[in-house]
């Protein structure tokens, strides 16, 4: 109950703080659970192999989507990106608090082949030559991949 003359309600403020703190953790726990339901392996991308439709896929029909959950608790994970031949793509790296801590893709790192070493907060190893280190603030990271396509015939080319 709020104090007389006060515009705030401590219970409401506490509930709001709990929501802000816990919502992203619950959302990403749900994403991980959903991936496990379809036997998706950790540390591997699941990528669409067809254009999205109103009933399946995503909200944009010119985008192939992919997701991966990286388990960074024990060791880093290498994201091995082939030459995208100037195709637009982006990989958002998102921690368990819904913070997008890095982006890989045409706008940020270019479209040449590259290897990115994604490490958790406790990892203290050596970065192999030729790899870029990206440090996750959490021991798990959700990766969201978007790849631009022109039409149905372009899907096979984008998935090479």
XYZ file of N, CA and C in Angstrom:
480
model
N 0.830 -1.181 0.000
C 0.000 0.000 0.000
C 0.874 1.243 0.000
N 0.473 2.241 -0.741
C 1.286 3.446 -0.805
C 1.007 4.358 0.391
N 1.974 5.206 0.687
C 1.826 6.147 1.786
C 0.845 7.238 1.390
N 0.171 7.811 2.374
C -0.738 8.917 2.053
C 0.010 10.032 1.331
N -0.584 10.533 0.277
C 0.026 11.607 -0.498
C 1.075 11.143 -1.496
N 1.355 9.833 -1.540
C 2.362 9.306 -2.461
C 1.684 8.823 -3.736
N 2.329 9.065 -4.847
C 1.792 8.606 -6.137
C 2.298 7.221 -6.500
N 3.187 6.651 -5.707
C 3.772 5.361 -6.049
C 3.199 4.253 -5.189
N 3.215 3.082 -5.737
C 2.766 1.891 -5.034
C 3.970 0.959 -4.969
N 4.523 0.698 -3.766
C 5.742 -0.123 -3.671
C 5.567 -1.522 -4.251
N 4.392 -2.116 -4.100
C 4.172 -3.451 -4.652
C 4.204 -3.414 -6.180
N 3.612 -2.370 -6.747
C 3.637 -2.228 -8.203
C 5.068 -2.021 -8.691
N 5.821 -1.182 -7.999
C 7.214 -0.936 -8.385
C 8.050 -2.208 -8.294
N 7.825 -2.993 -7.237
C 8.552 -4.250 -7.084
C 8.189 -5.224 -8.209
N 6.907 -5.309 -8.517
C 6.463 -6.192 -9.605
C 7.045 -5.732 -10.937
N 7.072 -4.432 -11.176
C 7.635 -3.906 -12.427
C 9.128 -4.215 -12.514
N 9.846 -4.042 -11.414
C 11.279 -4.358 -11.404
C 11.510 -5.841 -11.682
N 10.697 -6.708 -11.072
C 10.833 -8.156 -11.283
C 10.555 -8.509 -12.739
N 9.568 -7.868 -13.341
C 9.239 -8.126 -14.745
C 10.406 -7.720 -15.640
N 10.907 -6.507 -15.424
C 12.013 -6.022 -16.244
C 13.231 -6.927 -16.093
N 13.530 -7.358 -14.890
C 14.691 -8.213 -14.650
C 14.474 -9.615 -15.208
N 13.280 -10.183 -15.051
C 13.067 -11.591 -15.352
C 12.504 -11.928 -16.714
N 11.857 -10.970 -17.391
C 11.195 -11.308 -18.655
C 12.160 -11.866 -19.690
N 13.280 -11.197 -19.890
C 14.209 -11.662 -20.929
C 14.763 -13.040 -20.600
N 15.049 -13.290 -19.328
C 15.546 -14.615 -18.933
C 14.514 -15.688 -19.239
N 13.263 -15.416 -18.956
C 12.198 -16.386 -19.230
C 12.009 -16.569 -20.736
N 12.085 -15.479 -21.491
C 11.926 -15.557 -22.940
C 13.019 -16.417 -23.562
N 14.279 -16.195 -23.171
C 15.368 -16.965 -23.748
C 15.391 -18.404 -23.237
N 14.893 -18.633 -22.023
C 14.716 -20.014 -21.546
C 13.675 -20.718 -22.405
N 12.626 -19.996 -22.806
C 11.610 -20.569 -23.704
C 12.217 -20.881 -25.073
N 13.022 -19.969 -25.617
C 13.663 -20.226 -26.909
C 14.524 -21.485 -26.839
N 15.293 -21.618 -25.762
C 16.143 -22.798 -25.600
C 15.288 -24.055 -25.477
N 14.219 -23.996 -24.714
C 13.317 -25.141 -24.571
C 12.700 -25.515 -25.925
N 12.279 -24.508 -26.700
C 11.697 -24.771 -28.020
C 12.707 -25.435 -28.950
N 13.966 -25.000 -28.907
C 15.002 -25.625 -29.729
C 15.224 -27.073 -29.306
N 15.198 -27.314 -28.011
C 15.383 -28.689 -27.524
C 14.209 -29.586 -27.907
N 13.006 -29.024 -27.995
C 11.822 -29.812 -28.385
C 11.974 -30.396 -29.787
N 12.670 -29.677 -30.653
C 12.867 -30.163 -32.025
C 14.247 -30.795 -32.189
N 14.869 -31.133 -31.068
C 16.187 -31.781 -31.052
C 17.261 -30.984 -31.774
N 17.162 -29.668 -31.699
C 18.191 -28.818 -32.298
C 19.449 -28.893 -31.442
N 20.573 -29.184 -32.050
C 21.816 -29.235 -31.269
C 22.236 -27.844 -30.829
N 22.883 -27.772 -29.689
C 23.474 -26.508 -29.256
C 24.644 -26.181 -30.175
N 24.967 -24.918 -30.263
C 26.139 -24.437 -31.006
C 26.063 -24.696 -32.503
N 24.861 -24.825 -33.039
C 24.661 -25.010 -34.485
C 23.460 -24.189 -34.932
N 23.571 -23.598 -36.099
C 22.447 -22.837 -36.635
C 21.409 -23.764 -37.257
N 20.167 -23.448 -37.022
C 19.045 -24.028 -37.766
C 18.595 -22.914 -38.707
N 18.633 -23.179 -40.014
C 18.358 -22.135 -40.993
C 17.211 -22.570 -41.901
N 16.329 -21.621 -42.220
C 15.218 -21.904 -43.130
C 15.764 -22.290 -44.501
N 15.110 -23.227 -45.144
C 15.531 -23.621 -46.483
C 14.491 -23.241 -47.538
N 13.558 -22.379 -47.142
C 12.532 -21.914 -48.077
C 12.063 -20.531 -47.640
N 11.378 -19.853 -48.558
C 10.859 -18.522 -48.260
C 9.774 -18.616 -47.187
N 9.681 -17.568 -46.395
C 8.637 -17.499 -45.377
C 7.272 -17.343 -46.048
N 6.254 -17.765 -45.332
C 4.879 -17.604 -45.789
C 4.063 -17.068 -44.612
N 2.818 -16.698 -44.839
C 2.010 -16.220 -43.713
C 1.847 -17.266 -42.607
N 1.997 -18.535 -42.936
C 1.800 -19.597 -41.949
C 3.086 -20.148 -41.353
N 4.222 -19.788 -41.927
C 5.468 -20.399 -41.469
C 6.652 -19.485 -41.735
N 7.539 -19.448 -40.796
C 8.819 -18.802 -41.030
C 9.008 -17.503 -40.318
N 8.696 -16.427 -40.947
C 8.964 -15.132 -40.361
C 8.054 -14.082 -40.939
N 8.343 -12.857 -40.614
C 7.457 -11.778 -41.033
C 7.820 -11.202 -42.398
N 9.018 -11.467 -42.884
C 9.457 -10.934 -44.172
C 9.624 -12.066 -45.178
N 9.041 -11.910 -46.356
C 9.159 -12.958 -47.375
C 10.461 -12.864 -48.145
N 11.254 -11.818 -47.906
C 12.541 -11.687 -48.596
C 13.711 -12.013 -47.680
N 13.442 -12.741 -46.605
C 14.466 -13.030 -45.616
C 14.431 -14.490 -45.212
N 15.600 -15.134 -45.231
C 15.728 -16.456 -44.621
C 16.210 -16.236 -43.199
N 15.588 -16.932 -42.263
C 15.938 -16.771 -40.855
C 16.681 -18.001 -40.356
N 17.508 -17.787 -39.367
C 18.198 -18.885 -38.705
C 18.404 -18.533 -37.239
N 18.484 -19.569 -36.413
C 18.719 -19.363 -34.983
C 19.735 -20.382 -34.486
N 20.428 -20.001 -33.431
C 21.341 -20.923 -32.756
C 21.423 -20.508 -31.297
N 21.590 -21.491 -30.438
C 21.868 -21.230 -29.031
C 23.294 -21.680 -28.768
N 24.134 -20.733 -28.337
C 25.526 -21.047 -28.039
C 25.683 -21.304 -26.545
N 26.250 -22.457 -26.217
C 26.576 -22.798 -24.836
C 28.037 -22.417 -24.616
N 28.253 -21.333 -23.893
C 29.601 -20.787 -23.693
C 30.110 -21.029 -22.280
N 29.457 -21.920 -21.543
C 29.813 -22.141 -20.141
C 31.215 -22.730 -19.986
N 31.610 -23.643 -20.843
C 32.909 -24.321 -20.692
C 33.972 -23.823 -21.653
N 33.547 -23.504 -22.881
C 34.525 -23.107 -23.889
C 33.861 -22.230 -24.934
N 34.667 -21.512 -25.702
C 34.108 -20.661 -26.757
C 33.570 -21.501 -27.919
N 32.836 -20.840 -28.781
C 32.290 -21.450 -29.986
C 32.767 -20.627 -31.181
N 33.164 -21.308 -32.247
C 33.586 -20.626 -33.469
C 32.405 -20.556 -34.428
N 32.105 -19.358 -34.887
C 31.127 -19.174 -35.965
C 31.943 -19.019 -37.237
N 31.841 -20.001 -38.113
C 32.605 -20.044 -39.365
C 31.689 -19.556 -40.481
N 31.950 -18.379 -40.981
C 31.072 -17.730 -41.948
C 31.714 -17.796 -43.329
N 31.014 -18.397 -44.292
C 31.569 -18.450 -45.652
C 31.465 -17.087 -46.337
N 32.130 -16.953 -47.454
C 32.037 -15.741 -48.261
C 30.584 -15.568 -48.697
N 29.986 -14.453 -48.338
C 28.585 -14.198 -48.681
C 28.438 -13.510 -50.034
N 29.535 -13.300 -50.724
C 29.526 -12.716 -52.076
C 28.692 -11.432 -52.148
N 28.900 -10.568 -51.189
C 28.244 -9.264 -51.091
C 26.746 -9.342 -50.762
N 26.247 -10.517 -50.443
C 24.833 -10.666 -50.050
C 24.640 -10.051 -48.663
N 23.515 -9.389 -48.467
C 23.212 -8.836 -47.143
C 22.843 -9.971 -46.189
N 23.505 -9.984 -45.040
C 23.137 -10.890 -43.958
C 23.524 -10.222 -42.650
N 22.907 -10.648 -41.578
C 23.307 -10.175 -40.254
C 23.083 -11.283 -39.233
N 23.983 -11.338 -38.276
C 23.845 -12.246 -37.139
C 23.881 -11.379 -35.893
N 22.760 -11.339 -35.184
C 22.707 -10.631 -33.913
C 23.085 -11.618 -32.814
N 24.018 -11.234 -31.971
C 24.414 -12.038 -30.817
C 23.765 -11.407 -29.591
N 22.947 -12.197 -28.896
C 22.081 -11.662 -27.847
C 22.314 -12.438 -26.555
N 22.531 -11.733 -25.450
C 22.746 -12.424 -24.178
C 21.407 -12.746 -23.508
N 21.454 -13.378 -22.346
C 20.225 -13.822 -21.674
C 19.406 -12.677 -21.105
N 19.939 -11.461 -21.142
C 19.195 -10.283 -20.694
C 18.628 -9.509 -21.886
N 18.641 -10.128 -23.077
C 18.133 -9.522 -24.312
C 18.982 -8.343 -24.775
N 20.238 -8.327 -24.376
C 21.166 -7.285 -24.818
C 21.889 -7.777 -26.061
N 21.736 -7.050 -27.157
C 22.449 -7.377 -28.396
C 23.882 -6.878 -28.234
N 24.777 -7.793 -27.884
C 26.137 -7.383 -27.551
C 27.069 -7.314 -28.745
N 26.663 -7.858 -29.893
C 27.488 -7.719 -31.086
C 26.670 -8.104 -32.317
N 27.157 -7.649 -33.457
C 26.556 -7.992 -34.752
C 27.668 -8.425 -35.692
N 27.369 -9.434 -36.481
C 28.264 -9.888 -37.540
C 27.457 -9.758 -38.819
N 28.047 -9.244 -39.876
C 27.307 -9.170 -41.128
C 27.834 -8.107 -42.057
N 27.117 -7.948 -43.132
C 27.563 -7.067 -44.205
C 27.849 -5.647 -43.719
N 26.971 -5.079 -42.903
C 27.160 -3.694 -42.452
C 28.287 -3.533 -41.442
N 28.573 -4.571 -40.670
C 29.530 -4.415 -39.569
C 30.873 -5.082 -39.821
N 30.874 -6.248 -40.444
C 32.131 -6.989 -40.620
C 32.398 -7.353 -42.072
N 31.495 -6.993 -42.970
C 31.677 -7.287 -44.387
C 31.144 -8.661 -44.758
N 31.392 -9.039 -46.009
C 30.842 -10.299 -46.510
C 31.909 -11.333 -46.862
N 33.175 -11.017 -46.614
C 34.231 -12.008 -46.851
C 34.111 -13.140 -45.836
N 34.680 -14.281 -46.160
C 34.717 -15.400 -45.207
C 35.434 -14.945 -43.938
N 34.948 -15.414 -42.804
C 35.561 -15.041 -41.526
C 35.226 -16.064 -40.449
N 36.045 -16.072 -39.417
C 35.806 -16.929 -38.257
C 35.752 -16.037 -37.031
N 34.676 -16.203 -36.276
C 34.465 -15.403 -35.072
C 34.442 -16.352 -33.885
N 35.264 -16.058 -32.885
C 35.328 -16.851 -31.667
C 34.457 -16.158 -30.624
N 33.341 -16.797 -30.263
C 32.436 -16.232 -29.268
C 32.731 -16.920 -27.943
N 33.118 -16.127 -26.938
C 33.527 -16.669 -25.646
C 32.657 -16.106 -24.538
N 32.450 -16.926 -23.521
C 31.709 -16.501 -22.349
C 32.549 -15.604 -21.460
N 31.926 -15.077 -20.403
C 32.619 -14.102 -19.562
C 33.798 -14.659 -18.774
N 33.836 -15.953 -18.502
C 34.920 -16.517 -17.692
C 36.090 -17.065 -18.512
N 35.956 -17.140 -19.831
C 36.986 -17.781 -20.644
C 38.238 -16.914 -20.697
N 39.390 -17.546 -20.511
C 40.680 -16.845 -20.537
C 41.686 -17.621 -21.366
N 41.423 -17.824 -22.610
C 42.342 -18.560 -23.467
C 42.953 -17.653 -24.512
N 43.688 -18.282 -25.414
C 44.303 -17.563 -26.518
C 43.394 -17.619 -27.733
N 43.289 -16.494 -28.411
C 42.483 -16.412 -29.623
C 43.332 -16.910 -30.785
N 42.862 -17.932 -31.510
C 43.631 -18.420 -32.657
C 43.853 -17.324 -33.699
N 44.968 -17.421 -34.375
C 45.313 -16.464 -35.418
C 44.210 -16.452 -36.481
N 43.835 -15.270 -36.907
C 42.839 -15.126 -37.953
C 41.399 -15.096 -37.463
N 41.201 -15.189 -36.154
C 39.842 -15.142 -35.609
C 39.639 -13.845 -34.840
N 38.420 -13.373 -34.891
C 38.029 -12.202 -34.114
C 37.344 -12.696 -32.847
N 37.735 -12.166 -31.696
C 37.109 -12.520 -30.427
C 35.914 -11.616 -30.173
N 34.785 -12.249 -29.846
C 33.599 -11.540 -29.382
C 33.260 -12.143 -28.031
N 33.194 -11.304 -27.014
C 32.931 -11.803 -25.664
C 31.461 -11.580 -25.304
N 30.810 -12.681 -24.920
C 29.428 -12.623 -24.464
C 29.398 -12.274 -22.982
N 28.480 -11.413 -22.564
C 28.360 -11.123 -21.138
C 27.728 -12.265 -20.345
N 27.141 -13.239 -21.036
C 26.501 -14.367 -20.342
C 27.054 -15.690 -20.870
N 26.792 -16.761 -20.137
C 27.321 -18.084 -20.514
C 26.471 -18.772 -21.566
N 25.418 -18.129 -21.979
C 24.596 -18.598 -23.086
C 24.315 -17.425 -23.991
N 24.237 -17.686 -25.277
C 23.978 -16.616 -26.226
C 23.022 -17.116 -27.298
N 22.035 -16.299 -27.601
C 21.100 -16.592 -28.672
C 21.592 -15.855 -29.909
N 21.648 -16.554 -31.036
C 22.074 -15.947 -32.301
C 20.891 -15.924 -33.249
N 20.671 -14.780 -33.844
C 19.561 -14.622 -34.775
C 20.122 -14.198 -36.120
N 19.995 -15.077 -37.121
C 20.545 -14.866 -38.461
C 19.449 -14.424 -39.416
N 19.761 -13.417 -40.212
C 18.862 -12.975 -41.288
C 19.679 -12.917 -42.576
N 19.142 -13.489 -43.644
C 19.806 -13.469 -44.949
C 18.812 -12.976 -45.985
N 19.182 -11.954 -46.717
C 18.307 -11.371 -47.733
C 18.269 -12.261 -48.973
N 17.072 -12.481 -49.493
C 16.904 -13.216 -50.754
C 16.028 -12.386 -51.683
N 16.176 -12.639 -52.989
C 15.419 -11.881 -53.973
C 14.106 -12.560 -54.355
N 14.139 -13.882 -54.467
C 12.952 -14.599 -54.927
C 13.150 -16.088 -54.611
N 12.195 -16.901 -54.990
C 12.252 -18.339 -54.709
C 13.506 -18.986 -55.303
N 13.897 -18.573 -56.509
C 15.079 -19.153 -57.153
C 16.367 -18.781 -56.404
N 16.346 -17.690 -55.670
C 17.522 -17.219 -54.938
C 17.745 -17.997 -53.633
N 16.748 -18.732 -53.165
C 16.872 -19.463 -51.905
C 18.023 -20.480 -51.958
N 18.094 -21.259 -53.020
C 19.145 -22.276 -53.144
C 20.535 -21.632 -53.179
N 20.647 -20.512 -53.854
C 21.926 -19.808 -53.937
C 22.330 -19.276 -52.569
N 21.377 -18.716 -51.846
C 21.651 -18.177 -50.504
C 22.039 -19.269 -49.520
N 21.543 -20.484 -49.730
C 21.822 -21.590 -48.807
C 23.074 -22.377 -49.158
N 23.810 -21.939 -50.180
C 25.043 -22.666 -50.546
C 26.060 -22.596 -49.437
